[in-house]
mmCIF file of C-alpha atoms and ligand atoms in Angstrom:
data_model
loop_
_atom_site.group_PDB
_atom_site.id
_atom_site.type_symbol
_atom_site.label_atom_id
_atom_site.label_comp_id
_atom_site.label_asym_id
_atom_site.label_seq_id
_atom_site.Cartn_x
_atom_site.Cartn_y
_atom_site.Cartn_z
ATOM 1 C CA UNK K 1 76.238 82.375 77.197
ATOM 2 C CA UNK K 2 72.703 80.901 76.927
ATOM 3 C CA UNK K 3 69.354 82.619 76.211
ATOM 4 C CA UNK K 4 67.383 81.540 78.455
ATOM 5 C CA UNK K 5 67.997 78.546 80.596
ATOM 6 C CA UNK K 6 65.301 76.667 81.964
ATOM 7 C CA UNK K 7 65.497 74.700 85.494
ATOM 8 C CA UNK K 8 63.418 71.377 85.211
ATOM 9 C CA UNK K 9 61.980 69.086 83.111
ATOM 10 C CA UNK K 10 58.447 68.633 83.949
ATOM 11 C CA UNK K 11 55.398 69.799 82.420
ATOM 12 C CA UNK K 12 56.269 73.620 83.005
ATOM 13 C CA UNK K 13 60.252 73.533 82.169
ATOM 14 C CA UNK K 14 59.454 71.181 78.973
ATOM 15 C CA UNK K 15 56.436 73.733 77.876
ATOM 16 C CA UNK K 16 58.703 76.856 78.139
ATOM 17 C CA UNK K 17 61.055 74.734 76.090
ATOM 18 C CA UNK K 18 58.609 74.232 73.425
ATOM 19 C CA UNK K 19 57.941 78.159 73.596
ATOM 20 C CA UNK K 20 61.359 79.436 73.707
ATOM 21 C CA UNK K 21 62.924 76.667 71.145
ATOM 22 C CA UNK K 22 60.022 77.792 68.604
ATOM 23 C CA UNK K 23 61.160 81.266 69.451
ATOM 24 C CA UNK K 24 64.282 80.480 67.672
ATOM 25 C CA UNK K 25 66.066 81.022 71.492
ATOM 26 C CA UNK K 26 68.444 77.540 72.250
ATOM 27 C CA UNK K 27 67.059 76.814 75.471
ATOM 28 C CA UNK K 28 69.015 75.006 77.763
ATOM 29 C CA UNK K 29 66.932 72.851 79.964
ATOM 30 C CA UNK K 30 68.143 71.398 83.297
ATOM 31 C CA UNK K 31 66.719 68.089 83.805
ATOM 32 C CA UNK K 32 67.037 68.117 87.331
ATOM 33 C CA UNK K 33 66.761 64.725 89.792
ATOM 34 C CA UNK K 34 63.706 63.915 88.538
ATOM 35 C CA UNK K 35 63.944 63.946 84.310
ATOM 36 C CA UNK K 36 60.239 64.297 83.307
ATOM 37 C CA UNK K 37 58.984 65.538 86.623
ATOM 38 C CA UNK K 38 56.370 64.061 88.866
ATOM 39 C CA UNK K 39 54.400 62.552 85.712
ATOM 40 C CA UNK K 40 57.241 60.501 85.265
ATOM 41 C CA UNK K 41 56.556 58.710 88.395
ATOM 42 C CA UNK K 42 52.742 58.302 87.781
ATOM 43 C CA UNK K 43 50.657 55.722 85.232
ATOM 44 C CA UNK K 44 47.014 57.194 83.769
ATOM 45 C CA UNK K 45 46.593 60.812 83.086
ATOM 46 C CA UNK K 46 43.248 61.005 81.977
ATOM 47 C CA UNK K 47 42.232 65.013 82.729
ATOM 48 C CA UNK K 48 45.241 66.739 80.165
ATOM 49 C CA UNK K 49 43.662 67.663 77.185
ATOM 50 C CA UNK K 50 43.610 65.566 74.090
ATOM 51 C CA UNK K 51 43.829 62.660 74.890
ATOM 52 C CA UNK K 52 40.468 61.306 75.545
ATOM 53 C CA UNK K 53 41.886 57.763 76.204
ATOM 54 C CA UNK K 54 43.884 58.766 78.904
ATOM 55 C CA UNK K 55 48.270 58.936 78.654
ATOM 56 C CA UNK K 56 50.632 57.379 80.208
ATOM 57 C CA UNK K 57 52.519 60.396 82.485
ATOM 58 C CA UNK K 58 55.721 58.896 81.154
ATOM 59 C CA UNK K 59 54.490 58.959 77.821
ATOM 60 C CA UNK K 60 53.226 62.977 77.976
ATOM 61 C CA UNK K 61 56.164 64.326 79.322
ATOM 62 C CA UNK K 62 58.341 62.551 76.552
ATOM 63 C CA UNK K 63 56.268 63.613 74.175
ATOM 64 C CA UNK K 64 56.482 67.233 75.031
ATOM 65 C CA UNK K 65 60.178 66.708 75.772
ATOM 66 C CA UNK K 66 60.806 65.145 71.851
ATOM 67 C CA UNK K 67 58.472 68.407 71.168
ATOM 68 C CA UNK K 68 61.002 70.958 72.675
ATOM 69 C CA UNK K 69 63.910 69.189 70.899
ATOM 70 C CA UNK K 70 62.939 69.181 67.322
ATOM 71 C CA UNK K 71 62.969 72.839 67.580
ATOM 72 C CA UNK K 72 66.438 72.982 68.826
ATOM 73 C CA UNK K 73 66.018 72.721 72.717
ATOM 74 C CA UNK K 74 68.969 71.245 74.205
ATOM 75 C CA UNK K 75 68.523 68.626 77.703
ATOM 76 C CA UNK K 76 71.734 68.380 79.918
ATOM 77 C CA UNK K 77 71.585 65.875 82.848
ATOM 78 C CA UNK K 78 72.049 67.307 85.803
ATOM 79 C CA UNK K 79 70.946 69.947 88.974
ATOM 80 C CA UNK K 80 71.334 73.105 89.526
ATOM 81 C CA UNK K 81 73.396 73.323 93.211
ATOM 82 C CA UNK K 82 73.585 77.285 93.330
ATOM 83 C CA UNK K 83 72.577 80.274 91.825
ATOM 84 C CA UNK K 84 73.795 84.096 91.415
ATOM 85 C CA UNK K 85 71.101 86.429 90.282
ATOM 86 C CA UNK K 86 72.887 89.770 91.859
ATOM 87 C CA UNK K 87 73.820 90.595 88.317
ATOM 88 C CA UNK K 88 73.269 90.032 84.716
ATOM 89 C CA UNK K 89 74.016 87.502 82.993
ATOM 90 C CA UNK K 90 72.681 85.049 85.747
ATOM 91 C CA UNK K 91 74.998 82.646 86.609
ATOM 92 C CA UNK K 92 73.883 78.747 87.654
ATOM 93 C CA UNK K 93 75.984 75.961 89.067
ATOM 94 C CA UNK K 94 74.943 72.975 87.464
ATOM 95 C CA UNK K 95 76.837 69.774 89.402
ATOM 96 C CA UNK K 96 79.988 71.885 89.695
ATOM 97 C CA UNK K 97 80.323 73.365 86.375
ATOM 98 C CA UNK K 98 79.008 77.478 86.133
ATOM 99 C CA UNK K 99 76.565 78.161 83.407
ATOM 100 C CA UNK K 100 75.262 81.630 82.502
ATOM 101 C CA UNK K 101 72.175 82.906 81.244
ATOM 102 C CA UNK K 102 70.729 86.376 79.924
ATOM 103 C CA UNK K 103 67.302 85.066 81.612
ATOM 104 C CA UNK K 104 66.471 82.019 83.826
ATOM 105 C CA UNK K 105 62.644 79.935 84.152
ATOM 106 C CA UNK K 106 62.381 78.069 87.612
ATOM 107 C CA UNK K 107 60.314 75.027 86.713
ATOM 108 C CA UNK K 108 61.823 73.228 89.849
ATOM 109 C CA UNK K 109 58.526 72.029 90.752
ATOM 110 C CA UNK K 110 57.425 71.602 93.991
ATOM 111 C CA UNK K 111 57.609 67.586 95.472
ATOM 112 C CA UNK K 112 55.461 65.816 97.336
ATOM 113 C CA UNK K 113 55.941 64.713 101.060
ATOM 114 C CA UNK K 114 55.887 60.880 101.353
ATOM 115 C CA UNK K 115 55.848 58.878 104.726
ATOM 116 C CA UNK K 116 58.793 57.455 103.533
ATOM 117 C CA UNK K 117 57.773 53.660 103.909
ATOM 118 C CA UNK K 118 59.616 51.157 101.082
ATOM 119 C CA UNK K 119 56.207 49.834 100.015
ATOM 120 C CA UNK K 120 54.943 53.322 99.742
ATOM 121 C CA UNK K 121 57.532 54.068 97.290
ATOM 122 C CA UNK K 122 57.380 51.301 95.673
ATOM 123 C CA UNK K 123 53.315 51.623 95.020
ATOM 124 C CA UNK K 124 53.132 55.015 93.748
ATOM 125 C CA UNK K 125 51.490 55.203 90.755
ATOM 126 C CA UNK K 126 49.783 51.958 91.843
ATOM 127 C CA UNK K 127 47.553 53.095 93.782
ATOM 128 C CA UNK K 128 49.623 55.689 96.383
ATOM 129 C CA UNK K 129 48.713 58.802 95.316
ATOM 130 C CA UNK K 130 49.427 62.801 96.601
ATOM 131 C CA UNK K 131 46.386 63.868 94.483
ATOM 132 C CA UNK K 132 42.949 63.356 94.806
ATOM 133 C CA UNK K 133 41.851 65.542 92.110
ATOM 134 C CA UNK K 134 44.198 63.766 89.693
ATOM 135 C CA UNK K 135 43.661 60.138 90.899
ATOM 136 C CA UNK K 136 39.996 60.018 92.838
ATOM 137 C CA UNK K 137 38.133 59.246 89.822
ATOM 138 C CA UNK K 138 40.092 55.470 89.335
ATOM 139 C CA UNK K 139 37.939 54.866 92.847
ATOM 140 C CA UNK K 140 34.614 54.926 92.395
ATOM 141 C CA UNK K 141 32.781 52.361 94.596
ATOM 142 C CA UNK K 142 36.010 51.789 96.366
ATOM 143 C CA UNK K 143 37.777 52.427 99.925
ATOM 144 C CA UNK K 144 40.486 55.083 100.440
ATOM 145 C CA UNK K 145 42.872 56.385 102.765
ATOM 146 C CA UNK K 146 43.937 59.671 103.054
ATOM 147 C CA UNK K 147 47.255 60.622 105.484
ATOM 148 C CA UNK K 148 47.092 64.000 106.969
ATOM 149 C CA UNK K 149 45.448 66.566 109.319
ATOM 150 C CA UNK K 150 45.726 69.516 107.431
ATOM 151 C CA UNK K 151 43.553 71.532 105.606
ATOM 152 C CA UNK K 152 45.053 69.773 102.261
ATOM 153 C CA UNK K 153 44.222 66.270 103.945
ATOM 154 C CA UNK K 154 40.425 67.479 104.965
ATOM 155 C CA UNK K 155 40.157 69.114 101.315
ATOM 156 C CA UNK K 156 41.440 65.816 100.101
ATOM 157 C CA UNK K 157 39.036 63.465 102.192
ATOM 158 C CA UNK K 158 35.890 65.406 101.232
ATOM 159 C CA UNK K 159 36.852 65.699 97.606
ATOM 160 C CA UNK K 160 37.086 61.554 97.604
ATOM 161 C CA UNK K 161 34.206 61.076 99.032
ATOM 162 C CA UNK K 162 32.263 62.080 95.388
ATOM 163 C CA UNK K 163 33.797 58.931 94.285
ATOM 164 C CA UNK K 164 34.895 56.376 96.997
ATOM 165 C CA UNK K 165 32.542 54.204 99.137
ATOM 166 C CA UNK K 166 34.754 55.210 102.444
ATOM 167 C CA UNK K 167 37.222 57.213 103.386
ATOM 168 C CA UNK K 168 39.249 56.552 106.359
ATOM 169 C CA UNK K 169 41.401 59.619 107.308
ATOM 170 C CA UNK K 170 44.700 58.777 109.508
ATOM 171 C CA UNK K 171 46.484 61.078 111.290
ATOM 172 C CA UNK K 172 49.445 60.703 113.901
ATOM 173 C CA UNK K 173 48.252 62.728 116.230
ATOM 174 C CA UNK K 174 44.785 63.535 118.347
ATOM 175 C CA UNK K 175 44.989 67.423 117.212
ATOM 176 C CA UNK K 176 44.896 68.122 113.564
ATOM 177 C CA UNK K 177 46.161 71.631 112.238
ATOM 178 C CA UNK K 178 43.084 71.637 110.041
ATOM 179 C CA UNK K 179 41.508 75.140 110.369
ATOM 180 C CA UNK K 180 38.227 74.493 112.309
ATOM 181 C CA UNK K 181 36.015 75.143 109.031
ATOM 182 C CA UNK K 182 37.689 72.674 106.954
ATOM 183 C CA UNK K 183 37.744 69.864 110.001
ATOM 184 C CA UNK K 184 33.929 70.718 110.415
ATOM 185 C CA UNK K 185 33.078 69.915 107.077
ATOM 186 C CA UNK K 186 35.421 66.609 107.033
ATOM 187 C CA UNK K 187 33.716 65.705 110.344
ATOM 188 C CA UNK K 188 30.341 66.596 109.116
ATOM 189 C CA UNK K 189 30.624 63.750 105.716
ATOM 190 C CA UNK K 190 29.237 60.564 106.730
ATOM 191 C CA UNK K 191 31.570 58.622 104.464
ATOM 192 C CA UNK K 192 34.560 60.350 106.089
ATOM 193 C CA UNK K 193 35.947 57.661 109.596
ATOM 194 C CA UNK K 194 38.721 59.360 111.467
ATOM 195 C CA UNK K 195 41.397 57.549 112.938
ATOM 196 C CA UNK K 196 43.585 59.534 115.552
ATOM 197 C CA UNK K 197 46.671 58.771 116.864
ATOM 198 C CA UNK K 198 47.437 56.200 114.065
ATOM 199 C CA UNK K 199 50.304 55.667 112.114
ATOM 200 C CA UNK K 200 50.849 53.332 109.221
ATOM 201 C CA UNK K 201 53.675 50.715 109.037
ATOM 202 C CA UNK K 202 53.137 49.238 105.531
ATOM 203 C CA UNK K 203 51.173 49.289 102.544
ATOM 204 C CA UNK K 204 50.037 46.163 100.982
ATOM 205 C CA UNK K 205 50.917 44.660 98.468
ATOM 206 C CA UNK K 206 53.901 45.736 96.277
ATOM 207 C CA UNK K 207 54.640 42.341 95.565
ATOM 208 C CA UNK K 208 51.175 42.536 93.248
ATOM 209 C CA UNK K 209 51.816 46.048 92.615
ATOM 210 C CA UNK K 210 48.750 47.295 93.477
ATOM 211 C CA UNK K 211 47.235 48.504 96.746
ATOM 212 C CA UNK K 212 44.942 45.660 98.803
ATOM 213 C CA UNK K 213 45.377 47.222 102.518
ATOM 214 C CA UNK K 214 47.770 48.908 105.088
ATOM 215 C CA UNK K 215 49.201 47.834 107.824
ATOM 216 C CA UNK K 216 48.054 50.627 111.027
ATOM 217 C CA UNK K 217 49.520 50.840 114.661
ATOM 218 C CA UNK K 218 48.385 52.903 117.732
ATOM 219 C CA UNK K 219 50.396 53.112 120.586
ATOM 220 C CA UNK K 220 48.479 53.346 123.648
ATOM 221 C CA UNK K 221 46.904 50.707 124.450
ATOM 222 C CA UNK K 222 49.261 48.965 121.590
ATOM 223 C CA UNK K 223 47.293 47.761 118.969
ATOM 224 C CA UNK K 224 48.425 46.615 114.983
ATOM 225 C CA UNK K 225 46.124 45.671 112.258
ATOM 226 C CA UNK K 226 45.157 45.759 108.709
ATOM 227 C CA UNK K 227 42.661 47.732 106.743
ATOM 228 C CA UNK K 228 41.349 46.506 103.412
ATOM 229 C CA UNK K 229 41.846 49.932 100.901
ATOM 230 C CA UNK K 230 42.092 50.342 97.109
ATOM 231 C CA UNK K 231 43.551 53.973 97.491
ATOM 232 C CA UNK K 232 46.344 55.317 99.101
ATOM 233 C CA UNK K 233 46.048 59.290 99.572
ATOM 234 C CA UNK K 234 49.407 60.958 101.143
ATOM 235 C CA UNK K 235 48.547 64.563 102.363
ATOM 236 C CA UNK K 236 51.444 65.889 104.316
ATOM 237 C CA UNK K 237 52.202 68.894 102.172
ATOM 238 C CA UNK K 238 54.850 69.560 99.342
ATOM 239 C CA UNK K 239 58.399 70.901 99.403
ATOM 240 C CA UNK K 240 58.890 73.748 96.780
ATOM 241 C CA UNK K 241 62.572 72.702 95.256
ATOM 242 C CA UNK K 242 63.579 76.359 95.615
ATOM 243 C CA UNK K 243 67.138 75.916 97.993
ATOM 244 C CA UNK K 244 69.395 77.197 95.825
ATOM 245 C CA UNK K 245 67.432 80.488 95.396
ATOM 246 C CA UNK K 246 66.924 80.839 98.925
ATOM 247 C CA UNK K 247 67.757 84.599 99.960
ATOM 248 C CA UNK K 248 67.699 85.817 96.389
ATOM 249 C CA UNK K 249 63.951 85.071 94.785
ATOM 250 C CA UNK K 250 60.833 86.121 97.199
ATOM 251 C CA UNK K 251 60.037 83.233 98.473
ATOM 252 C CA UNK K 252 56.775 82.568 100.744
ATOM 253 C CA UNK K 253 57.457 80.813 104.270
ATOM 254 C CA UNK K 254 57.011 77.652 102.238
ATOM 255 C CA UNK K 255 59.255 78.504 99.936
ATOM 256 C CA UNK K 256 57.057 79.050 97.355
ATOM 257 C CA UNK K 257 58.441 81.628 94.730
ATOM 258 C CA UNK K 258 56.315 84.481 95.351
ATOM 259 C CA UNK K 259 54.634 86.083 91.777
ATOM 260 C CA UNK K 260 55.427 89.361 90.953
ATOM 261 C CA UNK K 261 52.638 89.348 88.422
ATOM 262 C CA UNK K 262 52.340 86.920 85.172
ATOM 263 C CA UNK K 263 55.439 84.871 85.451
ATOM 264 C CA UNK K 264 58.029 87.808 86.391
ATOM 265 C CA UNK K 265 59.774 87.304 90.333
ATOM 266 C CA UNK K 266 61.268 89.925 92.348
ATOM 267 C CA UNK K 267 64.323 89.921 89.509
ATOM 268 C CA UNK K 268 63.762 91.059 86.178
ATOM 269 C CA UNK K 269 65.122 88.369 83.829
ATOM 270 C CA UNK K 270 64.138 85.379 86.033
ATOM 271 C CA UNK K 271 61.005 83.677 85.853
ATOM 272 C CA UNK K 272 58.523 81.264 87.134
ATOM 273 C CA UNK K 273 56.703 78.329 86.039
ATOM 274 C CA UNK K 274 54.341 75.742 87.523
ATOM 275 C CA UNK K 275 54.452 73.960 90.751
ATOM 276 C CA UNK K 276 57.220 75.564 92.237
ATOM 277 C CA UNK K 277 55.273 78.623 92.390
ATOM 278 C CA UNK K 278 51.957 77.410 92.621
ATOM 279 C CA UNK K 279 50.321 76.054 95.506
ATOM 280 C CA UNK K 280 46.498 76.550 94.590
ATOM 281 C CA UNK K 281 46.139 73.901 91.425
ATOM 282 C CA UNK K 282 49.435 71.840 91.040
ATOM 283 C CA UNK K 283 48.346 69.895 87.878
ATOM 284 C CA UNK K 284 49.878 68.877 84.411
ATOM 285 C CA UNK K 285 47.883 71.696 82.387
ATOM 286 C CA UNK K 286 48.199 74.352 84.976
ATOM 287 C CA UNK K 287 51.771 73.865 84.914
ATOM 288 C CA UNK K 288 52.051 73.589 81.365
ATOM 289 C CA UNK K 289 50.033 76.962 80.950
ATOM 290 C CA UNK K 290 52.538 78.740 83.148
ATOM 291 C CA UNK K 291 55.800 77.120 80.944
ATOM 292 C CA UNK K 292 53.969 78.974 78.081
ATOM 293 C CA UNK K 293 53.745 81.789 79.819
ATOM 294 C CA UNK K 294 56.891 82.053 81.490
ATOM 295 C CA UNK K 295 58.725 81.219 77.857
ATOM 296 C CA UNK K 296 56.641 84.406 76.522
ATOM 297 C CA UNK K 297 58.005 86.452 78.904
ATOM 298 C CA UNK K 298 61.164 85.963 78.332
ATOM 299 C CA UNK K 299 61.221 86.241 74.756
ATOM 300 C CA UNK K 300 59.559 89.717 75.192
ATOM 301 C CA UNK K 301 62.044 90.290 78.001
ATOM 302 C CA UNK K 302 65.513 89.902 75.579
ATOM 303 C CA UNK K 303 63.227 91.568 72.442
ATOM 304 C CA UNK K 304 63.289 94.724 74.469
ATOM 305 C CA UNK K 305 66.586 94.532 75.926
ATOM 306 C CA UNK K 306 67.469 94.115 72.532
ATOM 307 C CA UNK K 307 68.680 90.268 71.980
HETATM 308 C C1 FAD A 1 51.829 60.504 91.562
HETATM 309 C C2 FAD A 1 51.345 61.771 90.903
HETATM 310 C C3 FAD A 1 50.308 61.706 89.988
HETATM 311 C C4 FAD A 1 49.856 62.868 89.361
HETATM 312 N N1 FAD A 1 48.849 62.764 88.458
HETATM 313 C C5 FAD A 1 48.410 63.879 87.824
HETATM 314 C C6 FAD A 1 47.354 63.799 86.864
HETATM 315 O O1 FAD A 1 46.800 62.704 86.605
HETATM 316 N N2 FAD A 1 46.970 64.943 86.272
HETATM 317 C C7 FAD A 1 47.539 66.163 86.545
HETATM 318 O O2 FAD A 1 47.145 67.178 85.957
HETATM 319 N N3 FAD A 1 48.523 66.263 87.459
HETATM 320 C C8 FAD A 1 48.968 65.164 88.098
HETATM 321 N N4 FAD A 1 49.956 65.261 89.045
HETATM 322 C C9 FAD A 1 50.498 66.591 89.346
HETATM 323 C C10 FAD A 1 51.484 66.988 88.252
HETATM 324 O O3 FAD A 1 52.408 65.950 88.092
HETATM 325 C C11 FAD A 1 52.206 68.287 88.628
HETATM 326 O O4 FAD A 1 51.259 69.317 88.847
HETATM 327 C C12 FAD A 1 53.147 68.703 87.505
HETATM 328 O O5 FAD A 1 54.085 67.670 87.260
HETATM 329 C C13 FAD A 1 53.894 69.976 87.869
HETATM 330 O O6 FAD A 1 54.820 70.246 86.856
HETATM 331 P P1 FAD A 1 56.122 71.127 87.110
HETATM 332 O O7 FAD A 1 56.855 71.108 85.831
HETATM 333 O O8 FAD A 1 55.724 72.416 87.707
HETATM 334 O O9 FAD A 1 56.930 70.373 88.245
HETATM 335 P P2 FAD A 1 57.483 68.885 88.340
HETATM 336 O O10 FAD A 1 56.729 67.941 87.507
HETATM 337 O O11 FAD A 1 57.585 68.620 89.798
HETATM 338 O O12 FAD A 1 58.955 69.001 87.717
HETATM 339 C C14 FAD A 1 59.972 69.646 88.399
HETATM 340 C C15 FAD A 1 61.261 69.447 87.641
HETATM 341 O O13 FAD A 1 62.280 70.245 88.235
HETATM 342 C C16 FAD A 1 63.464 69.493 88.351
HETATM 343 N N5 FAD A 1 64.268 70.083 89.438
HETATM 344 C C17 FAD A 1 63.971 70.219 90.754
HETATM 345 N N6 FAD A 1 64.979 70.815 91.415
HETATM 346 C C18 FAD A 1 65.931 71.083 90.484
HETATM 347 C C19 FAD A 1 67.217 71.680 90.532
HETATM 348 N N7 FAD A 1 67.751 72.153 91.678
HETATM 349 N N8 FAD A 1 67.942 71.746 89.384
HETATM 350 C C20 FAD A 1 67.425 71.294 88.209
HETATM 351 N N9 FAD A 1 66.208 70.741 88.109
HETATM 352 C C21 FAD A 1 65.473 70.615 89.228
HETATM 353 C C22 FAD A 1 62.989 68.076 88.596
HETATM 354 O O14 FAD A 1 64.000 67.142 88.236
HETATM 355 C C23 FAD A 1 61.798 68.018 87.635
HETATM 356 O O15 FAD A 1 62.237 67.678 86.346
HETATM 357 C C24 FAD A 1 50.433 64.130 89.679
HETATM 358 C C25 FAD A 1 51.478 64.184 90.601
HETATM 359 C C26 FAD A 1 51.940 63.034 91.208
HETATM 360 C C27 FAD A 1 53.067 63.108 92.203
#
């Protein structure tokens, strides 16, 4: 019988470990599919304080994860496939094998959409980005892409325009499900083009690991050709990694764990922590703030059930 387990090892899951651990509470943390989180897939993080050269994301969420152990947090491998919070302890079924806990933190995170092309994958970090406020600033003078027709790809596209020289916006389709304010304002930037009805077949050029230009295709008449850009923006919207407390936790109709205040869900005894709950900010120190907070309530959660 654990403490307090905690479900994924990015920023959030690794601060609440470094919070509960110090709280003398044994933490179990789950590392889930991705160990590390989404800064383990990126290079530069230059806006988390204290580190005025910049970090490596792999680096950071190390760091915090050596952090968590020397105070006694323990790290299985592994995912958490189901859940039962109908009573106390919680129970968790982590790749077949039931754990249970006297409180849980969901630090599941919430992931990024991707087109899903190979050279896509293979250039994140590299200039394929889902983040303009993280990554705009490594543009300045430059040309960018942003894929979307959302409000988060219009929100993107103007925000890149403080930095980037152009910014072409692609999206599929000729309607965008941008509210009419947001595609107003996109429409109204003179360094925003829009191309409609456009999808992209590749992204050059992982074999230099960086990004030189994409490969774009419209249908009707056919057409294919390539774009010189230094910036590779992906705005289709995130998936909160929240399935296996589907029908239990308030989720929103994103499945986005709805707050019941501070870090406390619908169940008392459960918790949330970064991404996975918020859709607003999704960045390292936000996260990180809400693994703090999360690991605080629990602690004062077993105090006054009297653990
Ligand atoms: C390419 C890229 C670059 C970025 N750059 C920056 C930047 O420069 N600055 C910045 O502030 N932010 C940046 N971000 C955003 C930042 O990474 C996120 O806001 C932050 O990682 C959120 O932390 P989190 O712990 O909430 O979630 P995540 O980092 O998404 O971690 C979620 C964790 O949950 C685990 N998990 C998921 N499902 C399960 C399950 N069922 N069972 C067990 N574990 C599970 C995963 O394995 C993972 O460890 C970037 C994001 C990306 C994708």
């Amino acid at each position: 019988m654990r403490n307090v387990i905690i479900i994924g090892s990015g920023c959030a899951g690794n601060t609440a470990a470094i919070y509960a651990a110090r709280a003398n509470l044994k933490p179990l943390v789950v590392a889930g599919h991705e160990p590390g989180g989404q800064l383990s897939i990126t290079t530069l993080v230059e806006n988390f304080p204290g580190f005025p050269e910049g970090i490596d994301g792999p680096d950071l969420v190390d760091n915090m994860k050596k952090q968590a152990e020397t105070f006694g947090a323990e790290y299985v491998h592994g995912t958490v496939t189901e859940a039962d919070l109908s009573k106390r302890p919680f129970r968790l079924n982590i790749d077949g094998e039931w754990q249970e806990s006297l409180t849980l933190i969901i630090a599941s995170g919430a992931s990024a959409r991707w087109l899903g092309l190979p050279s896509e994958q293979k250039l994140i970090g590299h200039g394929v980005s889902s983040c303009a406020t993280c990554d705009g600033a490594f543009y300045r003078d430059r040309k960018v892409m942003v894929i979307g027709g959302g409000d988060t790809a219009m929100e993107e596209a103007n925000f890149l325009t403080r930095f980037a020289s152009e910014v072409t916006l692609v999206h599929r389709r000729d309607q965008f499900r941008a509210s009419k304010v947001m595609l107003d304002r996109a429409r109204a930037n003179p360094k925003i083009k829009f191309l409609h009805n456009t999808v992209v077949d590749e992204v050059h050029d992982a074999s230099k690991n960086e990004v030189t230009g994409v490969r774009l295709r419209q249908a009707d008449p056919e057409k294919v050709w390539d774009q010189e850009v230094h910036g590779f923006f992906v705005a289709i919207g995130h998936i909160p990694n929240t399935k296996p407390f589907t029908g239990q936790i308030d989720l929103d109709r994103d499945g986005y764990i709805v707050s019941h205040g501070g870090a406390q869900t619908n169940i008392k005894g459960v918790f949330h922590a970064g991404d996975v709950q918020d859709r607003a900010y999704r960045q390292a120190i936000t996260a990180a703030g809400a693994g703090c907070m999360a690991a605080i309530e629990a602690e004062r959660f077993l105090e006054a059930e009297g653990h």
